[in-house]
Amino acid sequence: MPSRNPSTPSVYARRLGALASILAVASLTTLLTAPTAAASPPTPISAAAARSYLATVTPKTEGSTTGYSRDLFPHWSTVSGTCNTRETVLKRDGSGVVQDSACAAVSGSWYSEYDGATWTAASDIDIDHMVALAEAWRSGANSWTTAKRQQFANDLTRPQLIAVTDNVNQAKGDLDPGKWLPPRTAYRCTYARMWVGVKQYWALSMDSTEKTALVNILNAC
C-alpha cells in the first residue's frame, strides 16, 4: 500500500480557500453590478382609509384661479447640496440613475406608472404634482402663506410628487380625478389613494364630481 503524502490535506485546504475567495468576489461583483430596483413615491393611505375619509367630506364648489400663479408655489427647492426636488424625485423613481456634479440625471431609466412607458432620457420625464398647484389654489391654497405653498409644491413625505411621461402629465394639466385619470387603468386605485391622502393631509376641499369619481374608483379597489 503506497504511503500517503502528508502535504495533500494542506494542498486541498489551499485550493478550497482559493475557491471560496473567488466565489466571494464573484458574489460581491454581482451585487455591485446588479441593476437598482426602481423606487416609487411614499406609500399612500389604504383604500379603506381613503374611503373612510371620503365619507366625512362635504363637497365644496371649486374656487377660481383668480390671482393664481405658479410663482406663488416656489419650486424646485434645494434638498441637499446641488440637488433640488426634481432631481431628487428623478433619482428616487428611476432605475440605475447616474447624476453629474450638478445633480442632473445623465442616464438611467424611468417607468411611468400613468401610461406604462419606459424612458431612458430624463428630458422625457416630468415630475407631476399629484394635486396640481392650480387645483390646490382652487381648493384652499389661495389662503396659504407662500412658505406653506412652497412646502406643498416640494412635498417628498406624502405621495405628492411622481416621475411620469411628460406629455401624459401635460394632458393631465391641473385636472382633478373627476376630469382626468391615468390611461393605465391598473394604476387608478393607487392614484385615487394618493390623491385622497394628499388632499386629506393638506386639508384641501373637493368638489362633488371629484369626490364621486374617487368614491367609484375606491369602491372597486
JSON list of C-alpha atoms in Angstrom, two decimals:
[
{"chain": "A", "resi": 1, "resn": "MET", "atom": "CA", "xyz": [0.00, 0.00, 0.00]},
{"chain": "A", "resi": 2, "resn": "PRO", "atom": "CA", "xyz": [1.59, 3.36, -1.04]},
{"chain": "A", "resi": 3, "resn": "SER", "atom": "CA", "xyz": [2.31, 5.82, 1.70]},
{"chain": "A", "resi": 4, "resn": "ARG", "atom": "CA", "xyz": [0.04, 8.92, 1.93]},
{"chain": "A", "resi": 5, "resn": "ASN", "atom": "CA", "xyz": [1.55, 12.27, 1.02]},
{"chain": "A", "resi": 6, "resn": "PRO", "atom": "CA", "xyz": [1.38, 14.33, 4.22]},
{"chain": "A", "resi": 7, "resn": "SER", "atom": "CA", "xyz": [1.14, 17.57, 2.21]},
{"chain": "A", "resi": 8, "resn": "THR", "atom": "CA", "xyz": [-2.12, 16.58, 0.46]},
{"chain": "A", "resi": 9, "resn": "PRO", "atom": "CA", "xyz": [-4.55, 17.98, 3.11]},
{"chain": "A", "resi": 10, "resn": "SER", "atom": "CA", "xyz": [-2.85, 21.37, 3.07]},
{"chain": "A", "resi": 11, "resn": "VAL", "atom": "CA", "xyz": [-2.97, 21.47, -0.76]},
{"chain": "A", "resi": 12, "resn": "TYR", "atom": "CA", "xyz": [-6.71, 20.73, -0.66]},
{"chain": "A", "resi": 13, "resn": "ALA", "atom": "CA", "xyz": [-7.22, 23.34, 2.03]},
{"chain": "A", "resi": 14, "resn": "ARG", "atom": "CA", "xyz": [-5.44, 25.97, -0.04]},
{"chain": "A", "resi": 15, "resn": "ARG", "atom": "CA", "xyz": [-7.50, 25.07, -3.12]},
{"chain": "A", "resi": 16, "resn": "LEU", "atom": "CA", "xyz": [-10.74, 25.23, -1.16]},
{"chain": "A", "resi": 17, "resn": "GLY", "atom": "CA", "xyz": [-9.71, 28.58, 0.34]},
{"chain": "A", "resi": 18, "resn": "ALA", "atom": "CA", "xyz": [-8.89, 29.97, -3.09]},
{"chain": "A", "resi": 19, "resn": "LEU", "atom": "CA", "xyz": [-12.23, 28.73, -4.46]},
{"chain": "A", "resi": 20, "resn": "ALA", "atom": "CA", "xyz": [-14.10, 30.36, -1.58]},
{"chain": "A", "resi": 21, "resn": "SER", "atom": "CA", "xyz": [-12.31, 33.65, -2.26]},
{"chain": "A", "resi": 22, "resn": "ILE", "atom": "CA", "xyz": [-13.19, 33.50, -5.95]},
{"chain": "A", "resi": 23, "resn": "LEU", "atom": "CA", "xyz": [-16.86, 32.78, -5.15]},
{"chain": "A", "resi": 24, "resn": "ALA", "atom": "CA", "xyz": [-16.94, 35.63, -2.62]},
{"chain": "A", "resi": 25, "resn": "VAL", "atom": "CA", "xyz": [-15.50, 38.08, -5.14]},
{"chain": "A", "resi": 26, "resn": "ALA", "atom": "CA", "xyz": [-17.92, 36.85, -7.80]},
{"chain": "A", "resi": 27, "resn": "SER", "atom": "CA", "xyz": [-20.87, 37.30, -5.44]},
{"chain": "A", "resi": 28, "resn": "LEU", "atom": "CA", "xyz": [-19.73, 40.81, -4.49]},
{"chain": "A", "resi": 29, "resn": "THR", "atom": "CA", "xyz": [-19.25, 41.74, -8.14]},
{"chain": "A", "resi": 30, "resn": "THR", "atom": "CA", "xyz": [-22.76, 40.50, -8.95]},
{"chain": "A", "resi": 31, "resn": "LEU", "atom": "CA", "xyz": [-24.17, 42.51, -6.06]},
{"chain": "A", "resi": 32, "resn": "LEU", "atom": "CA", "xyz": [-22.39, 45.69, -7.10]},
{"chain": "A", "resi": 33, "resn": "THR", "atom": "CA", "xyz": [-23.34, 45.40, -10.77]},
{"chain": "A", "resi": 34, "resn": "ALA", "atom": "CA", "xyz": [-26.95, 44.28, -10.25]},
{"chain": "A", "resi": 35, "resn": "PRO", "atom": "CA", "xyz": [-29.49, 46.82, -11.56]},
{"chain": "A", "resi": 36, "resn": "THR", "atom": "CA", "xyz": [-31.04, 49.05, -8.94]},
{"chain": "A", "resi": 37, "resn": "ALA", "atom": "CA", "xyz": [-34.76, 48.43, -8.47]},
{"chain": "A", "resi": 38, "resn": "ALA", "atom": "CA", "xyz": [-37.00, 51.35, -9.35]},
{"chain": "A", "resi": 39, "resn": "ALA", "atom": "CA", "xyz": [-38.35, 53.19, -6.36]},
{"chain": "A", "resi": 40, "resn": "SER", "atom": "CA", "xyz": [-41.64, 54.99, -6.02]},
{"chain": "A", "resi": 41, "resn": "PRO", "atom": "CA", "xyz": [-43.40, 57.77, -4.10]},
{"chain": "A", "resi": 42, "resn": "PRO", "atom": "CA", "xyz": [-44.19, 57.22, -0.42]},
{"chain": "A", "resi": 43, "resn": "THR", "atom": "CA", "xyz": [-46.86, 54.58, 0.16]},
{"chain": "A", "resi": 44, "resn": "PRO", "atom": "CA", "xyz": [-50.31, 56.19, 0.04]},
{"chain": "A", "resi": 45, "resn": "ILE", "atom": "CA", "xyz": [-53.06, 55.61, 2.57]},
{"chain": "A", "resi": 46, "resn": "SER", "atom": "CA", "xyz": [-55.03, 52.38, 2.15]},
{"chain": "A", "resi": 47, "resn": "ALA", "atom": "CA", "xyz": [-58.18, 52.17, 0.06]},
{"chain": "A", "resi": 48, "resn": "ALA", "atom": "CA", "xyz": [-60.17, 51.57, 3.26]},
{"chain": "A", "resi": 49, "resn": "ALA", "atom": "CA", "xyz": [-58.69, 54.67, 4.91]},
{"chain": "A", "resi": 50, "resn": "ALA", "atom": "CA", "xyz": [-59.37, 56.72, 1.79]},
{"chain": "A", "resi": 51, "resn": "ARG", "atom": "CA", "xyz": [-62.99, 55.55, 1.68]},
{"chain": "A", "resi": 52, "resn": "SER", "atom": "CA", "xyz": [-63.43, 56.37, 5.36]},
{"chain": "A", "resi": 53, "resn": "TYR", "atom": "CA", "xyz": [-62.08, 59.86, 4.85]},
{"chain": "A", "resi": 54, "resn": "LEU", "atom": "CA", "xyz": [-64.25, 60.49, 1.79]},
{"chain": "A", "resi": 55, "resn": "ALA", "atom": "CA", "xyz": [-67.31, 59.57, 3.85]},
{"chain": "A", "resi": 56, "resn": "THR", "atom": "CA", "xyz": [-66.58, 62.63, 6.00]},
{"chain": "A", "resi": 57, "resn": "VAL", "atom": "CA", "xyz": [-66.03, 65.03, 3.10]},
{"chain": "A", "resi": 58, "resn": "THR", "atom": "CA", "xyz": [-68.70, 67.57, 2.31]},
{"chain": "A", "resi": 59, "resn": "PRO", "atom": "CA", "xyz": [-68.24, 68.61, -1.32]},
{"chain": "A", "resi": 60, "resn": "LYS", "atom": "CA", "xyz": [-67.50, 72.27, -1.89]},
{"chain": "A", "resi": 61, "resn": "THR", "atom": "CA", "xyz": [-67.78, 74.27, -5.10]},
{"chain": "A", "resi": 62, "resn": "GLU", "atom": "CA", "xyz": [-64.32, 74.73, -6.53]},
{"chain": "A", "resi": 63, "resn": "GLY", "atom": "CA", "xyz": [-62.86, 78.21, -6.30]},
{"chain": "A", "resi": 64, "resn": "SER", "atom": "CA", "xyz": [-61.48, 80.27, -9.16]},
{"chain": "A", "resi": 65, "resn": "THR", "atom": "CA", "xyz": [-57.92, 80.72, -10.36]},
{"chain": "A", "resi": 66, "resn": "THR", "atom": "CA", "xyz": [-58.11, 84.48, -9.84]},
{"chain": "A", "resi": 67, "resn": "GLY", "atom": "CA", "xyz": [-54.74, 85.63, -8.58]},
{"chain": "A", "resi": 68, "resn": "TYR", "atom": "CA", "xyz": [-53.11, 82.25, -9.24]},
{"chain": "A", "resi": 69, "resn": "SER", "atom": "CA", "xyz": [-49.51, 81.98, -10.40]},
{"chain": "A", "resi": 70, "resn": "ARG", "atom": "CA", "xyz": [-47.06, 79.07, -10.26]},
{"chain": "A", "resi": 71, "resn": "ASP", "atom": "CA", "xyz": [-44.59, 81.54, -8.80]},
{"chain": "A", "resi": 72, "resn": "LEU", "atom": "CA", "xyz": [-46.74, 81.57, -5.65]},
{"chain": "A", "resi": 73, "resn": "PHE", "atom": "CA", "xyz": [-45.70, 77.91, -5.16]},
{"chain": "A", "resi": 74, "resn": "PRO", "atom": "CA", "xyz": [-41.88, 78.17, -5.23]},
{"chain": "A", "resi": 75, "resn": "HIS", "atom": "CA", "xyz": [-40.28, 75.02, -6.66]},
{"chain": "A", "resi": 76, "resn": "TRP", "atom": "CA", "xyz": [-37.97, 73.22, -7.10]},
{"chain": "A", "resi": 77, "resn": "SER", "atom": "CA", "xyz": [-36.36, 73.71, -3.68]},
{"chain": "A", "resi": 78, "resn": "THR", "atom": "CA", "xyz": [-32.84, 72.61, -2.79]},
{"chain": "A", "resi": 79, "resn": "VAL", "atom": "CA", "xyz": [-32.92, 69.29, -0.94]},
{"chain": "A", "resi": 80, "resn": "SER", "atom": "CA", "xyz": [-29.22, 68.65, -0.41]},
{"chain": "A", "resi": 81, "resn": "GLY", "atom": "CA", "xyz": [-26.08, 70.15, -1.92]},
{"chain": "A", "resi": 82, "resn": "THR", "atom": "CA", "xyz": [-26.77, 70.81, -5.60]},
{"chain": "A", "resi": 83, "resn": "CYS", "atom": "CA", "xyz": [-29.81, 68.52, -5.68]},
{"chain": "A", "resi": 84, "resn": "ASN", "atom": "CA", "xyz": [-33.26, 70.06, -5.93]},
{"chain": "A", "resi": 85, "resn": "THR", "atom": "CA", "xyz": [-36.65, 68.40, -5.55]},
{"chain": "A", "resi": 86, "resn": "ARG", "atom": "CA", "xyz": [-36.95, 67.49, -9.24]},
{"chain": "A", "resi": 87, "resn": "GLU", "atom": "CA", "xyz": [-33.58, 65.75, -9.35]},
{"chain": "A", "resi": 88, "resn": "THR", "atom": "CA", "xyz": [-34.32, 64.02, -6.06]},
{"chain": "A", "resi": 89, "resn": "VAL", "atom": "CA", "xyz": [-37.54, 62.54, -7.46]},
{"chain": "A", "resi": 90, "resn": "LEU", "atom": "CA", "xyz": [-35.82, 61.54, -10.72]},
{"chain": "A", "resi": 91, "resn": "LYS", "atom": "CA", "xyz": [-33.25, 59.63, -8.67]},
{"chain": "A", "resi": 92, "resn": "ARG", "atom": "CA", "xyz": [-35.88, 58.11, -6.38]},
{"chain": "A", "resi": 93, "resn": "ASP", "atom": "CA", "xyz": [-38.30, 56.98, -9.09]},
{"chain": "A", "resi": 94, "resn": "GLY", "atom": "CA", "xyz": [-35.71, 55.82, -11.62]},
{"chain": "A", "resi": 95, "resn": "SER", "atom": "CA", "xyz": [-33.58, 52.74, -12.04]},
{"chain": "A", "resi": 96, "resn": "GLY", "atom": "CA", "xyz": [-29.79, 52.92, -12.36]},
{"chain": "A", "resi": 97, "resn": "VAL", "atom": "CA", "xyz": [-29.87, 56.71, -12.34]},
{"chain": "A", "resi": 98, "resn": "VAL", "atom": "CA", "xyz": [-26.46, 58.42, -12.68]},
{"chain": "A", "resi": 99, "resn": "GLN", "atom": "CA", "xyz": [-26.17, 62.08, -11.76]},
{"chain": "A", "resi": 100, "resn": "ASP", "atom": "CA", "xyz": [-23.44, 64.57, -12.64]},
{"chain": "A", "resi": 101, "resn": "SER", "atom": "CA", "xyz": [-21.72, 67.02, -10.28]},
{"chain": "A", "resi": 102, "resn": "ALA", "atom": "CA", "xyz": [-24.69, 69.39, -10.62]},
{"chain": "A", "resi": 103, "resn": "CYS", "atom": "CA", "xyz": [-27.07, 66.53, -9.63]},
{"chain": "A", "resi": 104, "resn": "ALA", "atom": "CA", "xyz": [-28.61, 66.40, -13.12]},
{"chain": "A", "resi": 105, "resn": "ALA", "atom": "CA", "xyz": [-29.65, 62.90, -14.19]},
{"chain": "A", "resi": 106, "resn": "VAL", "atom": "CA", "xyz": [-27.42, 61.98, -17.15]},
{"chain": "A", "resi": 107, "resn": "SER", "atom": "CA", "xyz": [-28.50, 58.36, -17.53]},
{"chain": "A", "resi": 108, "resn": "GLY", "atom": "CA", "xyz": [-30.92, 55.81, -16.17]},
{"chain": "A", "resi": 109, "resn": "SER", "atom": "CA", "xyz": [-34.41, 54.57, -16.94]},
{"chain": "A", "resi": 110, "resn": "TRP", "atom": "CA", "xyz": [-37.84, 55.60, -15.73]},
{"chain": "A", "resi": 111, "resn": "TYR", "atom": "CA", "xyz": [-41.09, 53.64, -15.77]},
{"chain": "A", "resi": 112, "resn": "SER", "atom": "CA", "xyz": [-44.13, 55.89, -15.95]},
{"chain": "A", "resi": 113, "resn": "GLU", "atom": "CA", "xyz": [-46.92, 54.47, -13.82]},
{"chain": "A", "resi": 114, "resn": "TYR", "atom": "CA", "xyz": [-49.51, 56.62, -15.58]},
{"chain": "A", "resi": 115, "resn": "ASP", "atom": "CA", "xyz": [-49.11, 55.04, -19.02]},
{"chain": "A", "resi": 116, "resn": "GLY", "atom": "CA", "xyz": [-46.74, 52.08, -18.65]},
{"chain": "A", "resi": 117, "resn": "ALA", "atom": "CA", "xyz": [-43.99, 53.63, -20.80]},
{"chain": "A", "resi": 118, "resn": "THR", "atom": "CA", "xyz": [-40.28, 53.35, -20.02]},
{"chain": "A", "resi": 119, "resn": "TRP", "atom": "CA", "xyz": [-37.86, 56.17, -20.86]},
{"chain": "A", "resi": 120, "resn": "THR", "atom": "CA", "xyz": [-34.08, 56.45, -20.82]},
{"chain": "A", "resi": 121, "resn": "ALA", "atom": "CA", "xyz": [-33.79, 60.23, -21.10]},
{"chain": "A", "resi": 122, "resn": "ALA", "atom": "CA", "xyz": [-34.67, 62.50, -18.18]},
{"chain": "A", "resi": 123, "resn": "SER", "atom": "CA", "xyz": [-35.92, 65.07, -20.69]},
{"chain": "A", "resi": 124, "resn": "ASP", "atom": "CA", "xyz": [-38.86, 62.75, -21.44]},
{"chain": "A", "resi": 125, "resn": "ILE", "atom": "CA", "xyz": [-39.92, 62.82, -17.79]},
{"chain": "A", "resi": 126, "resn": "ASP", "atom": "CA", "xyz": [-41.99, 65.36, -15.89]},
{"chain": "A", "resi": 127, "resn": "ILE", "atom": "CA", "xyz": [-42.35, 65.47, -12.13]},
{"chain": "A", "resi": 128, "resn": "ASP", "atom": "CA", "xyz": [-46.10, 65.56, -11.64]},
{"chain": "A", "resi": 129, "resn": "HIS", "atom": "CA", "xyz": [-47.69, 67.26, -8.67]},
{"chain": "A", "resi": 130, "resn": "MET", "atom": "CA", "xyz": [-50.34, 64.69, -7.81]},
{"chain": "A", "resi": 131, "resn": "VAL", "atom": "CA", "xyz": [-52.65, 67.52, -6.74]},
{"chain": "A", "resi": 132, "resn": "ALA", "atom": "CA", "xyz": [-51.74, 70.20, -9.26]},
{"chain": "A", "resi": 133, "resn": "LEU", "atom": "CA", "xyz": [-50.74, 73.62, -7.97]},
{"chain": "A", "resi": 134, "resn": "ALA", "atom": "CA", "xyz": [-53.68, 75.35, -9.66]},
{"chain": "A", "resi": 135, "resn": "GLU", "atom": "CA", "xyz": [-56.05, 72.68, -8.30]},
{"chain": "A", "resi": 136, "resn": "ALA", "atom": "CA", "xyz": [-54.65, 73.27, -4.82]},
{"chain": "A", "resi": 137, "resn": "TRP", "atom": "CA", "xyz": [-55.17, 77.02, -5.26]},
{"chain": "A", "resi": 138, "resn": "ARG", "atom": "CA", "xyz": [-58.83, 76.47, -6.14]},
{"chain": "A", "resi": 139, "resn": "SER", "atom": "CA", "xyz": [-59.21, 74.08, -3.20]},
{"chain": "A", "resi": 140, "resn": "GLY", "atom": "CA", "xyz": [-57.94, 76.35, -0.45]},
{"chain": "A", "resi": 141, "resn": "ALA", "atom": "CA", "xyz": [-54.23, 77.04, -1.02]},
{"chain": "A", "resi": 142, "resn": "ASN", "atom": "CA", "xyz": [-55.10, 80.57, -2.16]},
{"chain": "A", "resi": 143, "resn": "SER", "atom": "CA", "xyz": [-55.33, 81.46, 1.55]},
{"chain": "A", "resi": 144, "resn": "TRP", "atom": "CA", "xyz": [-51.98, 79.89, 2.48]},
{"chain": "A", "resi": 145, "resn": "THR", "atom": "CA", "xyz": [-48.72, 81.69, 3.06]},
{"chain": "A", "resi": 146, "resn": "THR", "atom": "CA", "xyz": [-46.09, 81.44, 0.34]},
{"chain": "A", "resi": 147, "resn": "ALA", "atom": "CA", "xyz": [-43.97, 79.36, 2.73]},
{"chain": "A", "resi": 148, "resn": "LYS", "atom": "CA", "xyz": [-46.75, 76.79, 3.11]},
{"chain": "A", "resi": 149, "resn": "ARG", "atom": "CA", "xyz": [-47.31, 76.69, -0.65]},
{"chain": "A", "resi": 150, "resn": "GLN", "atom": "CA", "xyz": [-43.59, 76.05, -1.09]},
{"chain": "A", "resi": 151, "resn": "GLN", "atom": "CA", "xyz": [-43.78, 73.11, 1.31]},
{"chain": "A", "resi": 152, "resn": "PHE", "atom": "CA", "xyz": [-46.73, 71.72, -0.64]},
{"chain": "A", "resi": 153, "resn": "ALA", "atom": "CA", "xyz": [-45.01, 72.11, -4.01]},
{"chain": "A", "resi": 154, "resn": "ASN", "atom": "CA", "xyz": [-41.91, 70.25, -2.78]},
{"chain": "A", "resi": 155, "resn": "ASP", "atom": "CA", "xyz": [-43.57, 67.66, -0.55]},
{"chain": "A", "resi": 156, "resn": "LEU", "atom": "CA", "xyz": [-41.45, 64.49, -0.57]},
{"chain": "A", "resi": 157, "resn": "THR", "atom": "CA", "xyz": [-43.09, 63.00, 2.52]},
{"chain": "A", "resi": 158, "resn": "ARG", "atom": "CA", "xyz": [-46.54, 62.47, 1.02]},
{"chain": "A", "resi": 159, "resn": "PRO", "atom": "CA", "xyz": [-47.14, 60.84, -2.43]},
{"chain": "A", "resi": 160, "resn": "GLN", "atom": "CA", "xyz": [-47.47, 64.31, -4.00]},
{"chain": "A", "resi": 161, "resn": "LEU", "atom": "CA", "xyz": [-44.60, 64.03, -6.50]},
{"chain": "A", "resi": 162, "resn": "ILE", "atom": "CA", "xyz": [-44.06, 61.31, -9.10]},
{"chain": "A", "resi": 163, "resn": "ALA", "atom": "CA", "xyz": [-41.93, 60.94, -12.24]},
{"chain": "A", "resi": 164, "resn": "VAL", "atom": "CA", "xyz": [-44.11, 60.28, -15.31]},
{"chain": "A", "resi": 165, "resn": "THR", "atom": "CA", "xyz": [-44.15, 60.65, -19.10]},
{"chain": "A", "resi": 166, "resn": "ASP", "atom": "CA", "xyz": [-44.05, 64.36, -19.91]},
{"chain": "A", "resi": 167, "resn": "ASN", "atom": "CA", "xyz": [-46.87, 64.50, -22.46]},
{"chain": "A", "resi": 168, "resn": "VAL", "atom": "CA", "xyz": [-49.16, 62.44, -20.22]},
{"chain": "A", "resi": 169, "resn": "ASN", "atom": "CA", "xyz": [-48.54, 64.87, -17.39]},
{"chain": "A", "resi": 170, "resn": "GLN", "atom": "CA", "xyz": [-49.26, 67.75, -19.75]},
{"chain": "A", "resi": 171, "resn": "ALA", "atom": "CA", "xyz": [-52.53, 66.09, -20.77]},
{"chain": "A", "resi": 172, "resn": "LYS", "atom": "CA", "xyz": [-53.49, 65.91, -17.10]},
{"chain": "A", "resi": 173, "resn": "GLY", "atom": "CA", "xyz": [-52.72, 69.59, -16.58]},
{"chain": "A", "resi": 174, "resn": "ASP", "atom": "CA", "xyz": [-54.50, 70.82, -13.45]},
{"chain": "A", "resi": 175, "resn": "LEU", "atom": "CA", "xyz": [-57.47, 68.45, -13.73]},
{"chain": "A", "resi": 176, "resn": "ASP", "atom": "CA", "xyz": [-58.87, 66.51, -10.78]},
{"chain": "A", "resi": 177, "resn": "PRO", "atom": "CA", "xyz": [-59.96, 62.82, -10.95]},
{"chain": "A", "resi": 178, "resn": "GLY", "atom": "CA", "xyz": [-63.46, 63.85, -11.97]},
{"chain": "A", "resi": 179, "resn": "LYS", "atom": "CA", "xyz": [-61.98, 65.09, -15.25]},
{"chain": "A", "resi": 180, "resn": "TRP", "atom": "CA", "xyz": [-58.80, 63.06, -15.75]},
{"chain": "A", "resi": 181, "resn": "LEU", "atom": "CA", "xyz": [-57.40, 59.69, -14.70]},
{"chain": "A", "resi": 182, "resn": "PRO", "atom": "CA", "xyz": [-54.21, 57.85, -15.70]},
{"chain": "A", "resi": 183, "resn": "PRO", "atom": "CA", "xyz": [-54.67, 56.00, -19.01]},
{"chain": "A", "resi": 184, "resn": "ARG", "atom": "CA", "xyz": [-53.18, 52.89, -17.37]},
{"chain": "A", "resi": 185, "resn": "THR", "atom": "CA", "xyz": [-56.25, 51.62, -15.57]},
{"chain": "A", "resi": 186, "resn": "ALA", "atom": "CA", "xyz": [-54.25, 49.29, -13.30]},
{"chain": "A", "resi": 187, "resn": "TYR", "atom": "CA", "xyz": [-52.82, 52.34, -11.55]},
{"chain": "A", "resi": 188, "resn": "ARG", "atom": "CA", "xyz": [-56.07, 54.17, -10.91]},
{"chain": "A", "resi": 189, "resn": "CYS", "atom": "CA", "xyz": [-56.70, 52.67, -7.47]},
{"chain": "A", "resi": 190, "resn": "THR", "atom": "CA", "xyz": [-53.23, 53.74, -6.31]},
{"chain": "A", "resi": 191, "resn": "TYR", "atom": "CA", "xyz": [-53.74, 57.13, -7.94]},
{"chain": "A", "resi": 192, "resn": "ALA", "atom": "CA", "xyz": [-57.00, 57.66, -6.05]},
{"chain": "A", "resi": 193, "resn": "ARG", "atom": "CA", "xyz": [-55.37, 56.66, -2.76]},
{"chain": "A", "resi": 194, "resn": "MET", "atom": "CA", "xyz": [-52.52, 59.08, -3.41]},
{"chain": "A", "resi": 195, "resn": "TRP", "atom": "CA", "xyz": [-54.90, 61.90, -4.32]},
{"chain": "A", "resi": 196, "resn": "VAL", "atom": "CA", "xyz": [-57.11, 61.44, -1.27]},
{"chain": "A", "resi": 197, "resn": "GLY", "atom": "CA", "xyz": [-54.12, 61.17, 1.07]},
{"chain": "A", "resi": 198, "resn": "VAL", "atom": "CA", "xyz": [-52.60, 64.40, -0.20]},
{"chain": "A", "resi": 199, "resn": "LYS", "atom": "CA", "xyz": [-55.86, 66.33, -0.02]},
{"chain": "A", "resi": 200, "resn": "GLN", "atom": "CA", "xyz": [-56.56, 64.98, 3.44]},
{"chain": "A", "resi": 201, "resn": "TYR", "atom": "CA", "xyz": [-53.16, 65.91, 4.83]},
{"chain": "A", "resi": 202, "resn": "TRP", "atom": "CA", "xyz": [-53.21, 69.41, 3.36]},
{"chain": "A", "resi": 203, "resn": "ALA", "atom": "CA", "xyz": [-56.91, 69.94, 4.23]},
{"chain": "A", "resi": 204, "resn": "LEU", "atom": "CA", "xyz": [-57.87, 70.82, 0.67]},
{"chain": "A", "resi": 205, "resn": "SER", "atom": "CA", "xyz": [-61.52, 70.76, -0.39]},
{"chain": "A", "resi": 206, "resn": "MET", "atom": "CA", "xyz": [-63.15, 68.55, -3.03]},
{"chain": "A", "resi": 207, "resn": "ASP", "atom": "CA", "xyz": [-65.97, 69.30, -5.40]},
{"chain": "A", "resi": 208, "resn": "SER", "atom": "CA", "xyz": [-68.83, 66.87, -5.99]},
{"chain": "A", "resi": 209, "resn": "THR", "atom": "CA", "xyz": [-67.65, 65.35, -9.30]},
{"chain": "A", "resi": 210, "resn": "GLU", "atom": "CA", "xyz": [-64.17, 64.88, -7.88]},
{"chain": "A", "resi": 211, "resn": "LYS", "atom": "CA", "xyz": [-65.48, 63.10, -4.79]},
{"chain": "A", "resi": 212, "resn": "THR", "atom": "CA", "xyz": [-67.86, 60.91, -6.79]},
{"chain": "A", "resi": 213, "resn": "ALA", "atom": "CA", "xyz": [-65.09, 59.80, -9.13]},
{"chain": "A", "resi": 214, "resn": "LEU", "atom": "CA", "xyz": [-62.84, 58.93, -6.20]},
{"chain": "A", "resi": 215, "resn": "VAL", "atom": "CA", "xyz": [-65.58, 57.00, -4.40]},
{"chain": "A", "resi": 216, "resn": "ASN", "atom": "CA", "xyz": [-66.32, 54.98, -7.55]},
{"chain": "A", "resi": 217, "resn": "ILE", "atom": "CA", "xyz": [-62.66, 54.11, -8.07]},
{"chain": "A", "resi": 218, "resn": "LEU", "atom": "CA", "xyz": [-62.01, 53.20, -4.44]},
{"chain": "A", "resi": 219, "resn": "ASN", "atom": "CA", "xyz": [-65.14, 51.09, -4.15]},
{"chain": "A", "resi": 220, "resn": "ALA", "atom": "CA", "xyz": [-63.64, 48.84, -6.84]},
{"chain": "A", "resi": 221, "resn": "CYS", "atom": "CA", "xyz": [-60.23, 48.55, -5.17]}
]
